[in-house]
One Martini backbone bead per residue (centre of mass of N, CA, C, O) as a GRO file, in nm:
protein
  383
    1UNK     BB    1   5.377  12.044   9.881
    2UNK     BB    2   5.225  11.768   9.923
    3UNK     BB    3   4.942  11.617   9.907
    4UNK     BB    4   4.734  11.503  10.130
    5UNK     BB    5   4.638  11.204  10.217
    6UNK     BB    6   4.402  11.005  10.264
    7UNK     BB    7   4.248  10.810  10.460
    8UNK     BB    8   4.207  10.480  10.391
    9UNK     BB    9   3.929  10.444  10.530
   10UNK     BB   10   3.793  10.683  10.387
   11UNK     BB   11   3.832  10.576  10.100
   12UNK     BB   12   3.671  10.313  10.140
   13UNK     BB   13   3.407  10.448  10.221
   14UNK     BB   14   3.366  10.601   9.955
   15UNK     BB   15   3.366  10.351   9.772
   16UNK     BB   16   3.110  10.227   9.896
   17UNK     BB   17   2.923  10.464   9.832
   18UNK     BB   18   2.966  10.455   9.522
   19UNK     BB   19   2.860  10.169   9.484
   20UNK     BB   20   2.563  10.233   9.579
   21UNK     BB   21   2.509  10.452   9.377
   22UNK     BB   22   2.530  10.269   9.134
   23UNK     BB   23   2.303  10.074   9.210
   24UNK     BB   24   2.074  10.321   9.228
   25UNK     BB   25   2.148  10.464   8.912
   26UNK     BB   26   2.214  10.204   8.734
   27UNK     BB   27   2.023  10.133   8.412
   28UNK     BB   28   2.061   9.916   8.198
   29UNK     BB   29   1.935   9.725   7.949
   30UNK     BB   30   2.148   9.524   8.063
   31UNK     BB   31   2.174   9.369   8.367
   32UNK     BB   32   2.464   9.247   8.336
   33UNK     BB   33   2.614   9.518   8.329
   34UNK     BB   34   2.568   9.586   8.625
   35UNK     BB   35   2.708   9.347   8.756
   36UNK     BB   36   2.982   9.397   8.624
   37UNK     BB   37   3.028   9.682   8.746
   38UNK     BB   38   3.000   9.603   9.042
   39UNK     BB   39   3.237   9.405   9.044
   40UNK     BB   40   3.454   9.607   8.966
   41UNK     BB   41   3.406   9.811   9.205
   42UNK     BB   42   3.433   9.608   9.440
   43UNK     BB   43   3.724   9.526   9.385
   44UNK     BB   44   3.841   9.810   9.432
   45UNK     BB   45   3.736   9.846   9.722
   46UNK     BB   46   3.884   9.598   9.843
   47UNK     BB   47   4.170   9.698   9.780
   48UNK     BB   48   4.156   9.945   9.959
   49UNK     BB   49   4.103   9.788  10.219
   50UNK     BB   50   4.367   9.603  10.201
   51UNK     BB   51   4.566   9.864  10.225
   52UNK     BB   52   4.528   9.860  10.512
   53UNK     BB   53   4.694   9.859  10.780
   54UNK     BB   54   4.713   9.646  11.046
   55UNK     BB   55   4.752   9.858  11.276
   56UNK     BB   56   4.458  10.002  11.214
   57UNK     BB   57   4.288   9.718  11.313
   58UNK     BB   58   4.311   9.674  11.633
   59UNK     BB   59   4.097   9.842  11.711
   60UNK     BB   60   3.770   9.787  11.757
   61UNK     BB   61   3.652  10.025  11.590
   62UNK     BB   62   3.828   9.979  11.336
   63UNK     BB   63   3.752   9.685  11.294
   64UNK     BB   64   3.449   9.731  11.263
   65UNK     BB   65   3.470   9.906  11.008
   66UNK     BB   66   3.613   9.699  10.835
   67UNK     BB   67   3.394   9.476  10.849
   68UNK     BB   68   3.163   9.648  10.743
   69UNK     BB   69   3.280   9.723  10.464
   70UNK     BB   70   3.317   9.440  10.358
   71UNK     BB   71   3.021   9.354  10.386
   72UNK     BB   72   2.897   9.579  10.214
   73UNK     BB   73   3.044   9.521   9.948
   74UNK     BB   74   2.943   9.218   9.928
   75UNK     BB   75   2.617   9.318   9.955
   76UNK     BB   76   2.546   9.466   9.671
   77UNK     BB   77   2.420   9.222   9.579
   78UNK     BB   78   2.119   9.039   9.528
   79UNK     BB   79   2.266   8.813   9.656
   80UNK     BB   80   2.356   8.589   9.883
   81UNK     BB   81   2.637   8.630  10.131
   82UNK     BB   82   2.806   8.487  10.382
   83UNK     BB   83   3.055   8.669  10.406
   84UNK     BB   84   2.895   8.923  10.465
   85UNK     BB   85   2.756   8.829  10.726
   86UNK     BB   86   3.013   8.772  10.890
   87UNK     BB   87   3.126   9.063  10.891
   88UNK     BB   88   2.872   9.206  11.007
   89UNK     BB   89   2.861   9.049  11.271
   90UNK     BB   90   3.134   9.148  11.376
   91UNK     BB   91   3.074   9.452  11.374
   92UNK     BB   92   2.832   9.452  11.589
   93UNK     BB   93   3.005   9.327  11.818
   94UNK     BB   94   3.226   9.552  11.827
   95UNK     BB   95   2.982   9.777  11.730
   96UNK     BB   96   2.655   9.829  11.829
   97UNK     BB   97   2.638  10.148  11.709
   98UNK     BB   98   2.647  10.049  11.404
   99UNK     BB   99   2.390  10.110  11.209
  100UNK     BB  100   2.472  10.025  10.912
  101UNK     BB  101   2.545   9.737  10.989
  102UNK     BB  102   2.261   9.652  11.066
  103UNK     BB  103   2.132   9.712  10.797
  104UNK     BB  104   2.304   9.514  10.628
  105UNK     BB  105   2.243   9.261  10.791
  106UNK     BB  106   1.939   9.254  10.751
  107UNK     BB  107   1.952   9.238  10.440
  108UNK     BB  108   2.116   8.978  10.421
  109UNK     BB  109   1.911   8.796  10.572
  110UNK     BB  110   1.680   8.850  10.377
  111UNK     BB  111   1.816   8.714  10.129
  112UNK     BB  112   1.810   8.429  10.272
  113UNK     BB  113   1.489   8.423  10.396
  114UNK     BB  114   1.507   8.537  10.705
  115UNK     BB  115   1.270   8.742  10.814
  116UNK     BB  116   1.262   8.724  11.121
  117UNK     BB  117   1.565   8.787  11.171
  118UNK     BB  118   1.565   9.059  11.025
  119UNK     BB  119   1.366   9.194  11.219
  120UNK     BB  120   1.532   9.157  11.476
  121UNK     BB  121   1.767   9.325  11.378
  122UNK     BB  122   1.618   9.595  11.344
  123UNK     BB  123   1.506   9.612  11.635
  124UNK     BB  124   1.779   9.610  11.777
  125UNK     BB  125   1.881   9.869  11.647
  126UNK     BB  126   1.642  10.053  11.756
  127UNK     BB  127   1.712  10.009  12.064
  128UNK     BB  128   1.973  10.216  12.022
  129UNK     BB  129   1.805  10.396  11.816
  130UNK     BB  130   1.700  10.608  11.596
  131UNK     BB  131   1.637  10.521  11.232
  132UNK     BB  132   1.538  10.582  10.916
  133UNK     BB  133   1.657  10.348  10.748
  134UNK     BB  134   1.559  10.115  10.931
  135UNK     BB  135   1.259  10.186  10.925
  136UNK     BB  136   1.228  10.144  10.622
  137UNK     BB  137   1.319   9.847  10.611
  138UNK     BB  138   1.107   9.742  10.806
  139UNK     BB  139   0.866   9.829  10.636
  140UNK     BB  140   0.938   9.652  10.392
  141UNK     BB  141   0.946   9.379  10.539
  142UNK     BB  142   0.648   9.377  10.633
  143UNK     BB  143   0.534   9.359  10.345
  144UNK     BB  144   0.665   9.093  10.279
  145UNK     BB  145   0.543   8.928  10.523
  146UNK     BB  146   0.234   8.972  10.439
  147UNK     BB  147   0.253   8.771  10.224
  148UNK     BB  148   0.026   8.508  10.277
  149UNK     BB  149  -0.104   8.607  10.541
  150UNK     BB  150  -0.342   8.649  10.791
  151UNK     BB  151  -0.188   8.932  10.907
  152UNK     BB  152  -0.148   9.152  10.676
  153UNK     BB  153  -0.289   9.411  10.776
  154UNK     BB  154  -0.115   9.444  11.031
  155UNK     BB  155   0.164   9.462  10.890
  156UNK     BB  156   0.097   9.707  10.710
  157UNK     BB  157   0.038   9.898  10.943
  158UNK     BB  158   0.324   9.883  11.058
  159UNK     BB  159   0.457   9.995  10.806
  160UNK     BB  160   0.326  10.272  10.819
  161UNK     BB  161   0.432  10.356  11.100
  162UNK     BB  162   0.737  10.332  11.034
  163UNK     BB  163   0.731  10.537  10.805
  164UNK     BB  164   0.642  10.776  10.980
  165UNK     BB  165   0.883  10.771  11.175
  166UNK     BB  166   1.097  10.841  10.963
  167UNK     BB  167   0.983  11.125  10.894
  168UNK     BB  168   1.015  11.256  11.178
  169UNK     BB  169   1.338  11.255  11.144
  170UNK     BB  170   1.294  11.344  10.814
  171UNK     BB  171   1.088  11.543  10.622
  172UNK     BB  172   1.300  11.561  10.355
  173UNK     BB  173   1.307  11.259  10.297
  174UNK     BB  174   1.239  11.087  10.013
  175UNK     BB  175   1.259  10.786  10.094
  176UNK     BB  176   1.048  10.795  10.319
  177UNK     BB  177   0.810  10.884  10.142
  178UNK     BB  178   0.827  10.650   9.943
  179UNK     BB  179   0.771  10.429  10.153
  180UNK     BB  180   0.492  10.533  10.232
  181UNK     BB  181   0.364  10.505   9.956
  182UNK     BB  182   0.402  10.195   9.945
  183UNK     BB  183   0.233  10.130  10.196
  184UNK     BB  184  -0.038  10.245  10.093
  185UNK     BB  185  -0.052  10.075   9.834
  186UNK     BB  186  -0.056   9.802   9.974
  187UNK     BB  187  -0.311   9.858  10.140
  188UNK     BB  188  -0.504   9.879   9.902
  189UNK     BB  189  -0.468   9.575   9.813
  190UNK     BB  190  -0.517   9.422  10.080
  191UNK     BB  191  -0.823   9.558  10.106
  192UNK     BB  192  -0.929   9.522   9.778
  193UNK     BB  193  -0.915   9.773   9.587
  194UNK     BB  194  -1.123  10.051   9.699
  195UNK     BB  195  -0.960  10.268   9.871
  196UNK     BB  196  -0.893  10.592   9.776
  197UNK     BB  197  -0.750  10.716  10.023
  198UNK     BB  198  -0.489  10.546   9.991
  199UNK     BB  199  -0.406  10.660   9.720
  200UNK     BB  200  -0.385  10.955   9.814
  201UNK     BB  201  -0.166  10.908  10.024
  202UNK     BB  202   0.040  10.793   9.827
  203UNK     BB  203   0.060  11.034   9.630
  204UNK     BB  204   0.153  11.242   9.840
  205UNK     BB  205   0.417  11.098   9.912
  206UNK     BB  206   0.541  11.103   9.628
  207UNK     BB  207   0.542  11.412   9.602
  208UNK     BB  208   0.739  11.452   9.839
  209UNK     BB  209   0.970  11.280   9.724
  210UNK     BB  210   1.011  11.462   9.460
  211UNK     BB  211   1.148  11.706   9.624
  212UNK     BB  212   1.389  11.521   9.623
  213UNK     BB  213   1.659  11.521   9.426
  214UNK     BB  214   1.765  11.218   9.468
  215UNK     BB  215   1.486  11.092   9.342
  216UNK     BB  216   1.514  11.146   9.028
  217UNK     BB  217   1.677  10.852   8.987
  218UNK     BB  218   1.406  10.694   9.062
  219UNK     BB  219   1.210  10.478   8.884
  220UNK     BB  220   1.007  10.368   9.104
  221UNK     BB  221   0.864  10.630   9.164
  222UNK     BB  222   0.735  10.659   8.882
  223UNK     BB  223   0.595  10.385   8.871
  224UNK     BB  224   0.419  10.406   9.134
  225UNK     BB  225   0.282  10.670   9.069
  226UNK     BB  226   0.151  10.565   8.809
  227UNK     BB  227  -0.014  10.343   8.944
  228UNK     BB  228  -0.194  10.530   9.105
  229UNK     BB  229  -0.303  10.693   8.862
  230UNK     BB  230  -0.434  10.453   8.727
  231UNK     BB  231  -0.641  10.390   8.970
  232UNK     BB  232  -0.747  10.701   8.947
  233UNK     BB  233  -0.768  10.768   8.631
  234UNK     BB  234  -0.489  10.925   8.556
  235UNK     BB  235  -0.381  10.866   8.257
  236UNK     BB  236  -0.171  11.080   8.177
  237UNK     BB  237   0.009  11.049   8.428
  238UNK     BB  238   0.059  10.749   8.394
  239UNK     BB  239   0.197  10.758   8.117
  240UNK     BB  240   0.430  10.957   8.189
  241UNK     BB  241   0.542  10.787   8.426
  242UNK     BB  242   0.610  10.525   8.274
  243UNK     BB  243   0.794  10.656   8.066
  244UNK     BB  244   1.003  10.766   8.267
  245UNK     BB  245   1.076  10.486   8.385
  246UNK     BB  246   1.175  10.362   8.115
  247UNK     BB  247   1.411  10.558   8.072
  248UNK     BB  248   1.561  10.499   8.350
  249UNK     BB  249   1.447  10.177   8.324
  250UNK     BB  250   1.435   9.929   8.091
  251UNK     BB  251   1.378   9.678   8.291
  252UNK     BB  252   1.117   9.768   8.316
  253UNK     BB  253   0.752   9.736   8.247
  254UNK     BB  254   0.652  10.027   8.158
  255UNK     BB  255   0.591  10.001   7.854
  256UNK     BB  256   0.369   9.789   7.900
  257UNK     BB  257   0.183   9.974   8.065
  258UNK     BB  258   0.130  10.175   7.847
  259UNK     BB  259  -0.004   9.975   7.648
  260UNK     BB  260  -0.239   9.894   7.833
  261UNK     BB  261  -0.369  10.174   7.850
  262UNK     BB  262  -0.406  10.220   7.549
  263UNK     BB  263  -0.584   9.973   7.501
  264UNK     BB  264  -0.809  10.062   7.690
  265UNK     BB  265  -0.874  10.337   7.560
  266UNK     BB  266  -0.944  10.228   7.284
  267UNK     BB  267  -1.178  10.047   7.378
  268UNK     BB  268  -1.351  10.265   7.513
  269UNK     BB  269  -1.375  10.459   7.274
  270UNK     BB  270  -1.498  10.266   7.062
  271UNK     BB  271  -1.749  10.192   7.224
  272UNK     BB  272  -1.857  10.474   7.272
  273UNK     BB  273  -1.886  10.567   6.974
  274UNK     BB  274  -2.056  10.331   6.864
  275UNK     BB  275  -2.310  10.382   7.072
  276UNK     BB  276  -2.382  10.667   6.994
  277UNK     BB  277  -2.471  10.604   6.697
  278UNK     BB  278  -2.710  10.391   6.784
  279UNK     BB  279  -2.911  10.489   6.994
  280UNK     BB  280  -2.991  10.343   7.245
  281UNK     BB  281  -3.281  10.238   7.459
  282UNK     BB  282  -3.122  10.125   7.705
  283UNK     BB  283  -3.174  10.198   8.027
  284UNK     BB  284  -2.910  10.124   8.229
  285UNK     BB  285  -2.745   9.938   8.055
  286UNK     BB  286  -2.531   9.675   8.013
  287UNK     BB  287  -2.330   9.630   7.734
  288UNK     BB  288  -2.027   9.603   7.858
  289UNK     BB  289  -1.748   9.414   7.935
  290UNK     BB  290  -1.415   9.521   8.005
  291UNK     BB  291  -1.135   9.382   7.912
  292UNK     BB  292  -0.824   9.366   8.104
  293UNK     BB  293  -0.487   9.375   8.269
  294UNK     BB  294  -0.614   9.466   8.537
  295UNK     BB  295  -0.743   9.420   8.860
  296UNK     BB  296  -0.818   9.733   8.868
  297UNK     BB  297  -1.093   9.809   8.759
  298UNK     BB  298  -1.410   9.778   8.651
  299UNK     BB  299  -1.546   9.772   8.316
  300UNK     BB  300  -1.820   9.959   8.158
  301UNK     BB  301  -2.087   9.988   7.926
  302UNK     BB  302  -2.332  10.249   7.925
  303UNK     BB  303  -2.689  10.334   7.913
  304UNK     BB  304  -2.906  10.583   7.949
  305UNK     BB  305  -3.215  10.750   7.945
  306UNK     BB  306  -3.068  10.961   7.724
  307UNK     BB  307  -2.881  10.788   7.530
  308UNK     BB  308  -2.618  10.785   7.697
  309UNK     BB  309  -2.282  10.713   7.702
  310UNK     BB  310  -2.068  10.533   7.940
  311UNK     BB  311  -1.811  10.485   8.167
  312UNK     BB  312  -1.774  10.227   8.410
  313UNK     BB  313  -1.622  10.227   8.733
  314UNK     BB  314  -1.537   9.953   8.959
  315UNK     BB  315  -1.499   9.899   9.306
  316UNK     BB  316  -1.497   9.615   9.517
  317UNK     BB  317  -1.569   9.385   9.297
  318UNK     BB  318  -1.676   9.121   9.154
  319UNK     BB  319  -1.703   9.023   8.820
  320UNK     BB  320  -2.003   8.869   8.878
  321UNK     BB  321  -2.198   9.104   8.983
  322UNK     BB  322  -2.188   9.212   8.680
  323UNK     BB  323  -2.382   9.202   8.382
  324UNK     BB  324  -2.471   9.174   8.081
  325UNK     BB  325  -2.795   9.347   8.083
  326UNK     BB  326  -2.798   9.498   8.323
  327UNK     BB  327  -2.962   9.709   8.558
  328UNK     BB  328  -2.860  10.029   8.674
  329UNK     BB  329  -2.822  10.195   8.997
  330UNK     BB  330  -2.673  10.503   9.079
  331UNK     BB  331  -2.518  10.622   9.382
  332UNK     BB  332  -2.329  10.877   9.403
  333UNK     BB  333  -2.149  10.938   9.168
  334UNK     BB  334  -1.850  10.988   8.978
  335UNK     BB  335  -1.810  11.259   8.753
  336UNK     BB  336  -1.647  11.267   8.423
  337UNK     BB  337  -1.427  11.395   8.171
  338UNK     BB  338  -1.239  11.250   7.930
  339UNK     BB  339  -0.936  11.450   7.822
  340UNK     BB  340  -0.679  11.321   7.626
  341UNK     BB  341  -0.327  11.305   7.529
  342UNK     BB  342  -0.137  11.055   7.319
  343UNK     BB  343   0.058  11.039   7.067
  344UNK     BB  344  -0.154  11.209   6.883
  345UNK     BB  345  -0.395  11.105   7.070
  346UNK     BB  346  -0.741  11.108   7.142
  347UNK     BB  347  -0.941  11.107   7.453
  348UNK     BB  348  -1.310  11.080   7.469
  349UNK     BB  349  -1.512  11.045   7.768
  350UNK     BB  350  -1.747  10.931   7.978
  351UNK     BB  351  -1.721  10.911   8.347
  352UNK     BB  352  -1.800  10.664   8.602
  353UNK     BB  353  -1.769  10.626   8.962
  354UNK     BB  354  -1.755  10.346   9.194
  355UNK     BB  355  -1.668  10.223   9.538
  356UNK     BB  356  -1.945  10.088   9.637
  357UNK     BB  357  -2.201   9.860   9.668
  358UNK     BB  358  -2.411  10.077   9.785
  359UNK     BB  359  -2.416  10.236   9.488
  360UNK     BB  360  -2.566   9.964   9.379
  361UNK     BB  361  -2.821   9.860   9.156
  362UNK     BB  362  -2.936   9.533   9.048
  363UNK     BB  363  -3.224   9.508   8.923
  364UNK     BB  364  -3.322   9.668   9.202
  365UNK     BB  365  -3.083   9.538   9.372
  366UNK     BB  366  -2.890   9.465   9.618
  367UNK     BB  367  -2.591   9.384   9.716
  368UNK     BB  368  -2.396   9.147   9.841
  369UNK     BB  369  -2.129   9.094  10.046
  370UNK     BB  370  -1.998   8.865   9.855
  371UNK     BB  371  -1.939   9.080   9.616
  372UNK     BB  372  -1.709   9.176   9.778
  373UNK     BB  373  -1.380   9.306   9.802
  374UNK     BB  374  -1.149   9.209  10.095
  375UNK     BB  375  -0.902   9.097   9.975
  376UNK     BB  376  -0.613   9.018   9.843
  377UNK     BB  377  -0.441   9.254   9.613
  378UNK     BB  378  -0.172   9.233   9.398
  379UNK     BB  379   0.051   9.459   9.258
  380UNK     BB  380   0.281   9.605   9.063
  381UNK     BB  381   0.549   9.701   9.281
  382UNK     BB  382   0.776   9.866   9.457
  383UNK     BB  383   0.851   9.821   9.804
   0.00000   0.00000   0.00000
């Protein structure tokens, strides 16, 4: 007896799912190769869809699924396609409860640049029932909408709340945890890149995301987690994270991030060793401001009253608040010894971190509020 053939609509559905799996897991060195492969697979998926007999498309529910699948297949590419929006719009009119059609439609409108309409689309979908995927996309969209607006802090807070709502629907879903990690990381930068508690919230969310096996293929998770570790000055974890991201997706600039950290560590180590040998007598003096490629923290080389040198990292201050030659008094700083190895090279130096301007006296005086950074600072990470 011949093997029973699958329902044509089910085969087309599976083809669409495979197409999106390819989009999310295939990262060739040449991005054009990915577009070419997506085009090839989408053409095959559309052929499967077109092979469905006309008789099976007559009922509203079946027709809605057909329109949704065609729109979804066409929308797999990064650029906006009006044909995709047209099919997805028909799908949600025919079957307003088709959640994934709403999700695809909102994303399609987002690509067009109409962020307000995309948000309305996601909210309309959520009014028909909770959905973790739509909540995640809404959270991402709110972070995008926050950029350059006066109410960015409010929008990012909404993003965090929607990310949390998605997790309550499925606490084991790695993508929801990853989205929450991104929301906390964005909040860190929006608030001026000084609040370490937000970094710790972000790192915890990424760690929970990593427990989901399907997230192992997501290079952005490794990249963003490495970014958090970089700002927490967990240099070894940051280096290994960026390297893992680079292996998974050569198109990311993760290798460049590795080199930036190595350059910074080389600079800090060389300054540290050089001034230990000189036994300088300047107690609490700022010897050098260390220029580097990241927005935060600020790095300085200091020498204390015991003629010991250490690296000082400062968060939440403008770069002109502390100058070379200033004498600093540090209140309740966080001290640790950096001792890491990377590519057969060792880095060892003493490090002190301060997070608030209230922890620093410059030449015996407190810093003024205008020295603090409380405005938006965006760093590179996948939203």
